């Protein structure tokens, strides 16, 4: 069908048809008596295929196959529509995230569309990125950056978070507190469950990066350093930009404060920092590092870190 442009393929398996494709041997072993494959031609000329099989004696009747054949053009249009939507959803989820992609496919595509949500905000940044970019070959720096994001963003997504933006060598993500839609959230309040998941994600990201750094050190390369902040607050989750070029992200003082907290990580000597607002919502598994001034924030804030320090990167 794909290579030779055949109009159809039929194999009468109960009538001694040639077993010339592996699938036919499998179907015959299952008791299939008749096999038909037809091309599905999409509007752009792409050839796909659809197959039918029967297990009754004698296989398909001619009249049945005529109905199928006459329906193929309509069926191709229907399947093409569903395929395009699935492809669009996959692309949207890949480039803007699962939750944002779903919202955009549901029609939230106008400037200013959005909603106010309560969330754990995750902000992480690659340490010494300017020096690395200047000293490493571009391909090696790109590989390092992708390793860093694989550890950080991979942990966020595996624990139910949403990566919203890659900002150069930094990443912004959220864990929305919007109900018990995760198994861990069902064992406690949504707020507690979300905070627990974000802490688990931070530990997971740290462990992943430690494994990457062990491999890098074995190759004589410098370890990857980072800072990571967890904060809780209200943000506006929606579209910003201009009508011709929109971005689905979160805005608000809480997102800015998360970035400011991460900026203290080198000064305080801890890779993972946690805000006082997070501690008020969920004070387990974290310890205080004292009060510190955030750039652009009037009042000093108490900063916390994980109670288990982990391995040094």
mmCIF file of C-alpha atoms in Angstrom:
data_model
loop_
_atom_site.group_PDB
_atom_site.id
_atom_site.type_symbol
_atom_site.label_atom_id
_atom_site.label_comp_id
_atom_site.label_asym_id
_atom_site.label_seq_id
_atom_site.Cartn_x
_atom_site.Cartn_y
_atom_site.Cartn_z
ATOM 1 C CA UNK A 1 0.000 0.000 0.000
ATOM 2 C CA UNK A 2 2.718 2.470 0.982
ATOM 3 C CA UNK A 3 5.465 1.566 -1.459
ATOM 4 C CA UNK A 4 3.675 0.136 -4.506
ATOM 5 C CA UNK A 5 0.423 2.100 -4.472
ATOM 6 C CA UNK A 6 -1.782 -0.988 -4.272
ATOM 7 C CA UNK A 7 -5.519 -0.276 -4.174
ATOM 8 C CA UNK A 8 -6.113 -3.048 -1.651
ATOM 9 C CA UNK A 9 -4.621 -6.198 -0.168
ATOM 10 C CA UNK A 10 -6.670 -9.264 0.713
ATOM 11 C CA UNK A 11 -5.581 -12.614 2.100
ATOM 12 C CA UNK A 12 -8.105 -15.478 2.473
ATOM 13 C CA UNK A 13 -6.377 -17.264 5.327
ATOM 14 C CA UNK A 14 -8.842 -20.169 5.398
ATOM 15 C CA UNK A 15 -8.378 -20.772 1.688
ATOM 16 C CA UNK A 16 -4.636 -21.384 1.597
ATOM 17 C CA UNK A 17 -3.574 -17.767 0.995
ATOM 18 C CA UNK A 18 0.143 -17.019 1.016
ATOM 19 C CA UNK A 19 1.454 -16.066 4.467
ATOM 20 C CA UNK A 20 3.751 -13.333 3.151
ATOM 21 C CA UNK A 21 3.604 -10.908 6.098
ATOM 22 C CA UNK A 22 4.314 -11.722 9.773
ATOM 23 C CA UNK A 23 0.947 -10.314 10.881
ATOM 24 C CA UNK A 24 -0.841 -12.947 8.778
ATOM 25 C CA UNK A 25 0.791 -15.810 10.672
ATOM 26 C CA UNK A 26 -0.265 -14.228 13.970
ATOM 27 C CA UNK A 27 -3.848 -13.708 12.779
ATOM 28 C CA UNK A 28 -4.115 -17.226 11.377
ATOM 29 C CA UNK A 29 -2.994 -18.611 14.743
ATOM 30 C CA UNK A 30 -5.853 -16.660 16.355
ATOM 31 C CA UNK A 31 -8.430 -18.160 14.016
ATOM 32 C CA UNK A 32 -8.759 -15.247 11.578
ATOM 33 C CA UNK A 33 -10.071 -16.395 8.192
ATOM 34 C CA UNK A 34 -9.931 -13.224 6.087
ATOM 35 C CA UNK A 35 -7.719 -10.116 6.119
ATOM 36 C CA UNK A 36 -8.160 -6.886 4.134
ATOM 37 C CA UNK A 37 -5.963 -3.775 4.074
ATOM 38 C CA UNK A 38 -7.050 -0.572 2.302
ATOM 39 C CA UNK A 39 -5.242 2.757 1.816
ATOM 40 C CA UNK A 40 -6.462 5.854 3.662
ATOM 41 C CA UNK A 41 -5.374 8.857 1.631
ATOM 42 C CA UNK A 42 -5.323 12.154 3.529
ATOM 43 C CA UNK A 43 -5.971 15.531 1.913
ATOM 44 C CA UNK A 44 -2.231 16.252 1.633
ATOM 45 C CA UNK A 45 -1.650 13.009 -0.283
ATOM 46 C CA UNK A 46 -0.222 11.093 2.673
ATOM 47 C CA UNK A 47 -1.044 7.395 2.442
ATOM 48 C CA UNK A 48 -2.092 5.634 5.626
ATOM 49 C CA UNK A 49 -3.823 2.302 5.961
ATOM 50 C CA UNK A 50 -6.770 0.657 7.657
ATOM 51 C CA UNK A 51 -7.197 -3.080 8.102
ATOM 52 C CA UNK A 52 -10.148 -5.395 8.692
ATOM 53 C CA UNK A 53 -10.230 -9.044 9.666
ATOM 54 C CA UNK A 54 -12.939 -11.675 10.027
ATOM 55 C CA UNK A 55 -13.018 -14.960 11.924
ATOM 56 C CA UNK A 56 -16.101 -16.574 10.435
ATOM 57 C CA UNK A 57 -15.922 -19.347 7.855
ATOM 58 C CA UNK A 58 -15.613 -17.890 4.383
ATOM 59 C CA UNK A 59 -14.497 -14.476 5.644
ATOM 60 C CA UNK A 60 -16.046 -11.272 4.306
ATOM 61 C CA UNK A 61 -18.911 -11.250 1.818
ATOM 62 C CA UNK A 62 -18.411 -9.221 -1.358
ATOM 63 C CA UNK A 63 -21.280 -6.878 -0.469
ATOM 64 C CA UNK A 64 -19.661 -6.104 2.874
ATOM 65 C CA UNK A 65 -16.376 -5.184 1.270
ATOM 66 C CA UNK A 66 -18.189 -2.978 -1.230
ATOM 67 C CA UNK A 67 -19.759 -0.991 1.637
ATOM 68 C CA UNK A 68 -16.359 -0.608 3.295
ATOM 69 C CA UNK A 69 -14.708 0.446 0.039
ATOM 70 C CA UNK A 70 -17.425 3.023 -0.697
ATOM 71 C CA UNK A 71 -16.985 4.475 2.814
ATOM 72 C CA UNK A 72 -13.191 4.838 2.705
ATOM 73 C CA UNK A 73 -13.116 8.430 1.422
ATOM 74 C CA UNK A 74 -15.399 9.671 4.213
ATOM 75 C CA UNK A 75 -13.580 7.565 6.800
ATOM 76 C CA UNK A 76 -10.256 9.041 5.682
ATOM 77 C CA UNK A 77 -11.550 12.588 6.305
ATOM 78 C CA UNK A 78 -12.818 11.664 9.783
ATOM 79 C CA UNK A 79 -9.607 9.919 10.795
ATOM 80 C CA UNK A 80 -7.525 12.767 9.358
ATOM 81 C CA UNK A 81 -9.452 15.251 11.528
ATOM 82 C CA UNK A 82 -8.835 13.216 14.677
ATOM 83 C CA UNK A 83 -5.196 12.664 13.718
ATOM 84 C CA UNK A 84 -4.606 16.377 13.196
ATOM 85 C CA UNK A 85 -6.188 17.184 16.554
ATOM 86 C CA UNK A 86 -4.068 14.546 18.277
ATOM 87 C CA UNK A 87 -0.957 15.920 16.563
ATOM 88 C CA UNK A 88 -1.925 19.455 17.560
ATOM 89 C CA UNK A 89 -2.457 18.369 21.171
ATOM 90 C CA UNK A 90 0.907 16.590 21.228
ATOM 91 C CA UNK A 91 2.673 19.654 19.827
ATOM 92 C CA UNK A 92 0.887 21.997 22.220
ATOM 93 C CA UNK A 93 1.731 19.829 25.234
ATOM 94 C CA UNK A 94 5.341 19.512 24.072
ATOM 95 C CA UNK A 95 5.913 23.219 23.506
ATOM 96 C CA UNK A 96 3.688 24.905 26.110
ATOM 97 C CA UNK A 97 2.863 22.126 28.613
ATOM 98 C CA UNK A 98 -0.007 19.726 29.210
ATOM 99 C CA UNK A 99 -2.359 22.027 31.127
ATOM 100 C CA UNK A 100 -1.602 25.129 29.076
ATOM 101 C CA UNK A 101 -1.929 23.151 25.845
ATOM 102 C CA UNK A 102 -5.351 21.848 26.862
ATOM 103 C CA UNK A 103 -6.527 25.337 27.752
ATOM 104 C CA UNK A 104 -5.370 26.726 24.417
ATOM 105 C CA UNK A 105 -7.035 23.915 22.462
ATOM 106 C CA UNK A 106 -10.208 24.680 24.423
ATOM 107 C CA UNK A 107 -10.156 28.215 23.028
ATOM 108 C CA UNK A 108 -8.185 30.330 25.523
ATOM 109 C CA UNK A 109 -6.225 32.011 22.746
ATOM 110 C CA UNK A 110 -7.063 35.708 23.154
ATOM 111 C CA UNK A 111 -4.800 38.251 24.780
ATOM 112 C CA UNK A 112 -5.770 38.462 28.447
ATOM 113 C CA UNK A 113 -7.493 35.071 28.637
ATOM 114 C CA UNK A 114 -6.654 33.386 31.917
ATOM 115 C CA UNK A 115 -7.602 32.651 35.495
ATOM 116 C CA UNK A 116 -6.334 33.335 38.990
ATOM 117 C CA UNK A 117 -4.927 30.176 40.601
ATOM 118 C CA UNK A 118 -3.234 29.212 43.853
ATOM 119 C CA UNK A 119 -0.061 27.230 43.196
ATOM 120 C CA UNK A 120 3.343 26.106 44.308
ATOM 121 C CA UNK A 121 5.782 28.033 42.145
ATOM 122 C CA UNK A 122 9.065 26.390 41.126
ATOM 123 C CA UNK A 123 11.929 28.479 39.788
ATOM 124 C CA UNK A 124 15.327 26.967 39.038
ATOM 125 C CA UNK A 125 18.449 28.368 37.425
ATOM 126 C CA UNK A 126 21.705 26.955 36.113
ATOM 127 C CA UNK A 127 24.635 28.314 38.094
ATOM 128 C CA UNK A 128 27.615 30.020 36.354
ATOM 129 C CA UNK A 129 25.900 29.782 32.988
ATOM 130 C CA UNK A 130 27.601 32.877 31.570
ATOM 131 C CA UNK A 131 31.062 31.501 32.254
ATOM 132 C CA UNK A 132 30.065 28.094 30.918
ATOM 133 C CA UNK A 133 28.676 29.598 27.712
ATOM 134 C CA UNK A 134 31.903 31.546 27.175
ATOM 135 C CA UNK A 135 34.311 28.672 27.881
ATOM 136 C CA UNK A 136 32.539 25.610 26.460
ATOM 137 C CA UNK A 137 31.981 24.789 22.790
ATOM 138 C CA UNK A 138 28.417 25.655 21.844
ATOM 139 C CA UNK A 139 27.419 22.013 21.299
ATOM 140 C CA UNK A 140 28.812 20.992 24.696
ATOM 141 C CA UNK A 141 27.057 23.861 26.467
ATOM 142 C CA UNK A 142 23.781 22.940 24.755
ATOM 143 C CA UNK A 143 24.199 19.350 25.934
ATOM 144 C CA UNK A 144 24.891 20.529 29.495
ATOM 145 C CA UNK A 145 21.811 22.754 29.414
ATOM 146 C CA UNK A 146 19.629 19.906 28.177
ATOM 147 C CA UNK A 147 21.003 17.611 30.904
ATOM 148 C CA UNK A 148 20.105 20.257 33.484
ATOM 149 C CA UNK A 149 16.578 20.693 32.169
ATOM 150 C CA UNK A 150 16.073 16.927 31.854
ATOM 151 C CA UNK A 151 16.757 16.629 35.588
ATOM 152 C CA UNK A 152 14.716 19.636 36.681
ATOM 153 C CA UNK A 153 11.793 19.655 34.262
ATOM 154 C CA UNK A 154 11.678 15.865 34.157
ATOM 155 C CA UNK A 155 11.201 15.735 37.929
ATOM 156 C CA UNK A 156 8.495 18.427 37.793
ATOM 157 C CA UNK A 157 6.456 16.588 35.169
ATOM 158 C CA UNK A 158 6.903 13.172 36.788
ATOM 159 C CA UNK A 159 5.392 14.566 40.003
ATOM 160 C CA UNK A 160 2.383 16.226 38.406
ATOM 161 C CA UNK A 161 3.766 19.729 37.870
ATOM 162 C CA UNK A 162 3.601 21.895 34.757
ATOM 163 C CA UNK A 163 6.708 23.417 33.157
ATOM 164 C CA UNK A 164 5.640 26.799 31.799
ATOM 165 C CA UNK A 165 8.785 28.453 30.464
ATOM 166 C CA UNK A 166 12.433 27.884 29.770
ATOM 167 C CA UNK A 167 13.996 31.306 30.275
ATOM 168 C CA UNK A 168 17.474 30.963 28.841
ATOM 169 C CA UNK A 169 19.145 28.784 31.468
ATOM 170 C CA UNK A 170 16.239 28.961 33.959
ATOM 171 C CA UNK A 171 12.887 27.219 34.187
ATOM 172 C CA UNK A 172 9.547 28.306 35.642
ATOM 173 C CA UNK A 173 7.010 25.662 36.681
ATOM 174 C CA UNK A 174 3.907 25.370 38.835
ATOM 175 C CA UNK A 175 2.076 22.742 40.850
ATOM 176 C CA UNK A 176 -1.508 23.971 40.712
ATOM 177 C CA UNK A 177 -3.534 23.548 43.900
ATOM 178 C CA UNK A 178 -6.829 22.786 42.204
ATOM 179 C CA UNK A 179 -8.284 19.683 43.816
ATOM 180 C CA UNK A 180 -7.460 16.051 44.470
ATOM 181 C CA UNK A 181 -6.549 15.087 40.893
ATOM 182 C CA UNK A 182 -3.377 13.234 41.932
ATOM 183 C CA UNK A 183 -3.199 10.029 44.034
ATOM 184 C CA UNK A 184 -1.072 11.729 46.700
ATOM 185 C CA UNK A 185 -3.561 14.605 46.989
ATOM 186 C CA UNK A 186 -6.376 12.191 47.818
ATOM 187 C CA UNK A 187 -4.693 11.112 51.072
ATOM 188 C CA UNK A 188 -4.674 14.684 52.478
ATOM 189 C CA UNK A 189 -5.826 18.174 51.548
ATOM 190 C CA UNK A 190 -5.035 19.355 48.001
ATOM 191 C CA UNK A 191 -2.724 22.029 49.432
ATOM 192 C CA UNK A 192 -0.749 19.554 51.541
ATOM 193 C CA UNK A 193 -0.623 17.011 48.736
ATOM 194 C CA UNK A 194 0.626 19.597 46.251
ATOM 195 C CA UNK A 195 3.334 20.797 48.616
ATOM 196 C CA UNK A 196 4.430 17.214 49.287
ATOM 197 C CA UNK A 197 4.624 16.519 45.551
ATOM 198 C CA UNK A 198 6.709 19.620 44.928
ATOM 199 C CA UNK A 199 9.133 18.614 47.702
ATOM 200 C CA UNK A 200 9.348 15.116 46.255
ATOM 201 C CA UNK A 201 10.048 16.647 42.857
ATOM 202 C CA UNK A 202 12.837 18.803 44.340
ATOM 203 C CA UNK A 203 14.459 15.740 45.918
ATOM 204 C CA UNK A 204 14.051 13.827 42.670
ATOM 205 C CA UNK A 205 15.638 16.638 40.648
ATOM 206 C CA UNK A 206 18.529 16.799 43.102
ATOM 207 C CA UNK A 207 19.089 13.034 42.888
ATOM 208 C CA UNK A 208 18.957 13.064 39.089
ATOM 209 C CA UNK A 209 21.489 15.859 38.900
ATOM 210 C CA UNK A 210 23.772 14.083 41.358
ATOM 211 C CA UNK A 211 23.806 11.075 39.034
ATOM 212 C CA UNK A 212 24.555 13.285 36.044
ATOM 213 C CA UNK A 213 27.369 14.996 37.951
ATOM 214 C CA UNK A 214 28.941 11.678 38.901
ATOM 215 C CA UNK A 215 29.142 10.825 35.204
ATOM 216 C CA UNK A 216 30.518 14.266 34.383
ATOM 217 C CA UNK A 217 33.187 13.997 37.061
ATOM 218 C CA UNK A 218 34.132 10.559 35.714
ATOM 219 C CA UNK A 219 34.768 12.260 32.356
ATOM 220 C CA UNK A 220 36.828 14.990 33.992
ATOM 221 C CA UNK A 221 34.078 17.619 33.584
ATOM 222 C CA UNK A 222 32.921 20.173 36.128
ATOM 223 C CA UNK A 223 29.666 19.353 37.975
ATOM 224 C CA UNK A 224 26.485 21.216 37.124
ATOM 225 C CA UNK A 225 25.488 23.718 39.816
ATOM 226 C CA UNK A 226 21.993 25.077 40.313
ATOM 227 C CA UNK A 227 19.609 26.998 42.503
ATOM 228 C CA UNK A 228 15.972 26.036 43.070
ATOM 229 C CA UNK A 229 13.205 27.902 44.886
ATOM 230 C CA UNK A 230 9.748 26.751 45.995
ATOM 231 C CA UNK A 231 7.115 29.329 46.864
ATOM 232 C CA UNK A 232 3.323 29.360 47.330
ATOM 233 C CA UNK A 233 1.053 32.119 46.159
ATOM 234 C CA UNK A 234 -1.671 33.415 43.853
ATOM 235 C CA UNK A 235 -0.745 33.963 40.224
ATOM 236 C CA UNK A 236 -2.606 34.865 37.061
ATOM 237 C CA UNK A 237 -2.396 31.884 34.712
ATOM 238 C CA UNK A 238 -3.074 32.938 31.143
ATOM 239 C CA UNK A 239 -2.015 34.659 27.941
ATOM 240 C CA UNK A 240 0.393 37.583 27.786
ATOM 241 C CA UNK A 241 2.128 39.244 24.853
ATOM 242 C CA UNK A 242 0.606 40.740 21.717
ATOM 243 C CA UNK A 243 -2.291 39.349 19.659
ATOM 244 C CA UNK A 244 0.126 38.070 17.001
ATOM 245 C CA UNK A 245 2.439 36.325 19.487
ATOM 246 C CA UNK A 246 1.098 35.013 22.788
ATOM 247 C CA UNK A 247 2.661 33.064 25.608
ATOM 248 C CA UNK A 248 0.745 31.045 28.186
ATOM 249 C CA UNK A 249 2.432 31.529 31.557
ATOM 250 C CA UNK A 250 1.932 32.828 35.089
ATOM 251 C CA UNK A 251 2.431 36.398 36.227
ATOM 252 C CA UNK A 252 2.230 38.085 39.598
ATOM 253 C CA UNK A 253 4.316 39.019 42.596
ATOM 254 C CA UNK A 254 4.520 35.393 43.766
ATOM 255 C CA UNK A 255 6.309 34.372 40.566
ATOM 256 C CA UNK A 256 8.740 37.273 40.941
ATOM 257 C CA UNK A 257 9.389 36.396 44.593
ATOM 258 C CA UNK A 258 10.212 32.796 43.643
ATOM 259 C CA UNK A 259 12.944 34.082 41.317
ATOM 260 C CA UNK A 260 14.264 36.394 44.062
ATOM 261 C CA UNK A 261 14.418 33.506 46.542
ATOM 262 C CA UNK A 262 16.354 31.360 44.086
ATOM 263 C CA UNK A 263 18.854 34.214 43.769
ATOM 264 C CA UNK A 264 19.845 33.662 47.430
ATOM 265 C CA UNK A 265 20.895 30.042 46.906
ATOM 266 C CA UNK A 266 24.599 30.672 46.353
ATOM 267 C CA UNK A 267 24.795 33.201 49.199
ATOM 268 C CA UNK A 268 23.135 30.829 51.670
ATOM 269 C CA UNK A 269 25.077 27.781 50.510
ATOM 270 C CA UNK A 270 21.978 25.685 49.789
ATOM 271 C CA UNK A 271 20.790 24.621 46.357
ATOM 272 C CA UNK A 272 17.120 24.301 47.362
ATOM 273 C CA UNK A 273 15.382 27.203 49.112
ATOM 274 C CA UNK A 274 11.799 27.332 50.345
ATOM 275 C CA UNK A 275 9.729 30.396 51.179
ATOM 276 C CA UNK A 276 8.033 31.279 54.466
ATOM 277 C CA UNK A 277 4.674 31.161 52.673
ATOM 278 C CA UNK A 278 5.364 27.557 51.708
ATOM 279 C CA UNK A 279 6.297 26.827 55.334
ATOM 280 C CA UNK A 280 2.999 28.325 56.534
ATOM 281 C CA UNK A 281 1.135 26.016 54.178
ATOM 282 C CA UNK A 282 3.242 22.943 54.825
ATOM 283 C CA UNK A 283 5.986 23.079 57.439
ATOM 284 C CA UNK A 284 7.072 19.442 57.334
ATOM 285 C CA UNK A 285 10.459 18.243 56.086
ATOM 286 C CA UNK A 286 12.043 21.715 56.042
ATOM 287 C CA UNK A 287 14.296 23.752 58.361
ATOM 288 C CA UNK A 288 14.848 27.489 58.767
ATOM 289 C CA UNK A 289 17.875 29.370 57.428
ATOM 290 C CA UNK A 290 16.874 32.629 59.139
ATOM 291 C CA UNK A 291 15.490 35.883 57.784
ATOM 292 C CA UNK A 292 16.897 37.373 54.591
ATOM 293 C CA UNK A 293 16.178 40.358 52.405
ATOM 294 C CA UNK A 294 14.822 39.665 48.927
ATOM 295 C CA UNK A 295 15.772 42.081 46.192
ATOM 296 C CA UNK A 296 12.864 44.423 45.519
ATOM 297 C CA UNK A 297 10.800 43.131 48.466
ATOM 298 C CA UNK A 298 10.364 45.494 51.400
ATOM 299 C CA UNK A 299 10.342 43.144 54.385
ATOM 300 C CA UNK A 300 12.928 40.464 55.169
ATOM 301 C CA UNK A 301 11.595 36.940 54.648
ATOM 302 C CA UNK A 302 12.349 33.761 56.551
ATOM 303 C CA UNK A 303 13.932 31.238 54.185
ATOM 304 C CA UNK A 304 13.931 27.473 54.593
ATOM 305 C CA UNK A 305 15.568 24.460 53.021
ATOM 306 C CA UNK A 306 14.985 20.719 52.979
ATOM 307 C CA UNK A 307 15.687 19.032 56.299
ATOM 308 C CA UNK A 308 17.690 16.332 54.487
ATOM 309 C CA UNK A 309 20.675 18.073 52.879
ATOM 310 C CA UNK A 310 21.400 15.348 50.333
ATOM 311 C CA UNK A 311 24.756 14.855 48.694
ATOM 312 C CA UNK A 312 26.872 17.809 47.735
ATOM 313 C CA UNK A 313 26.726 18.292 43.958
#
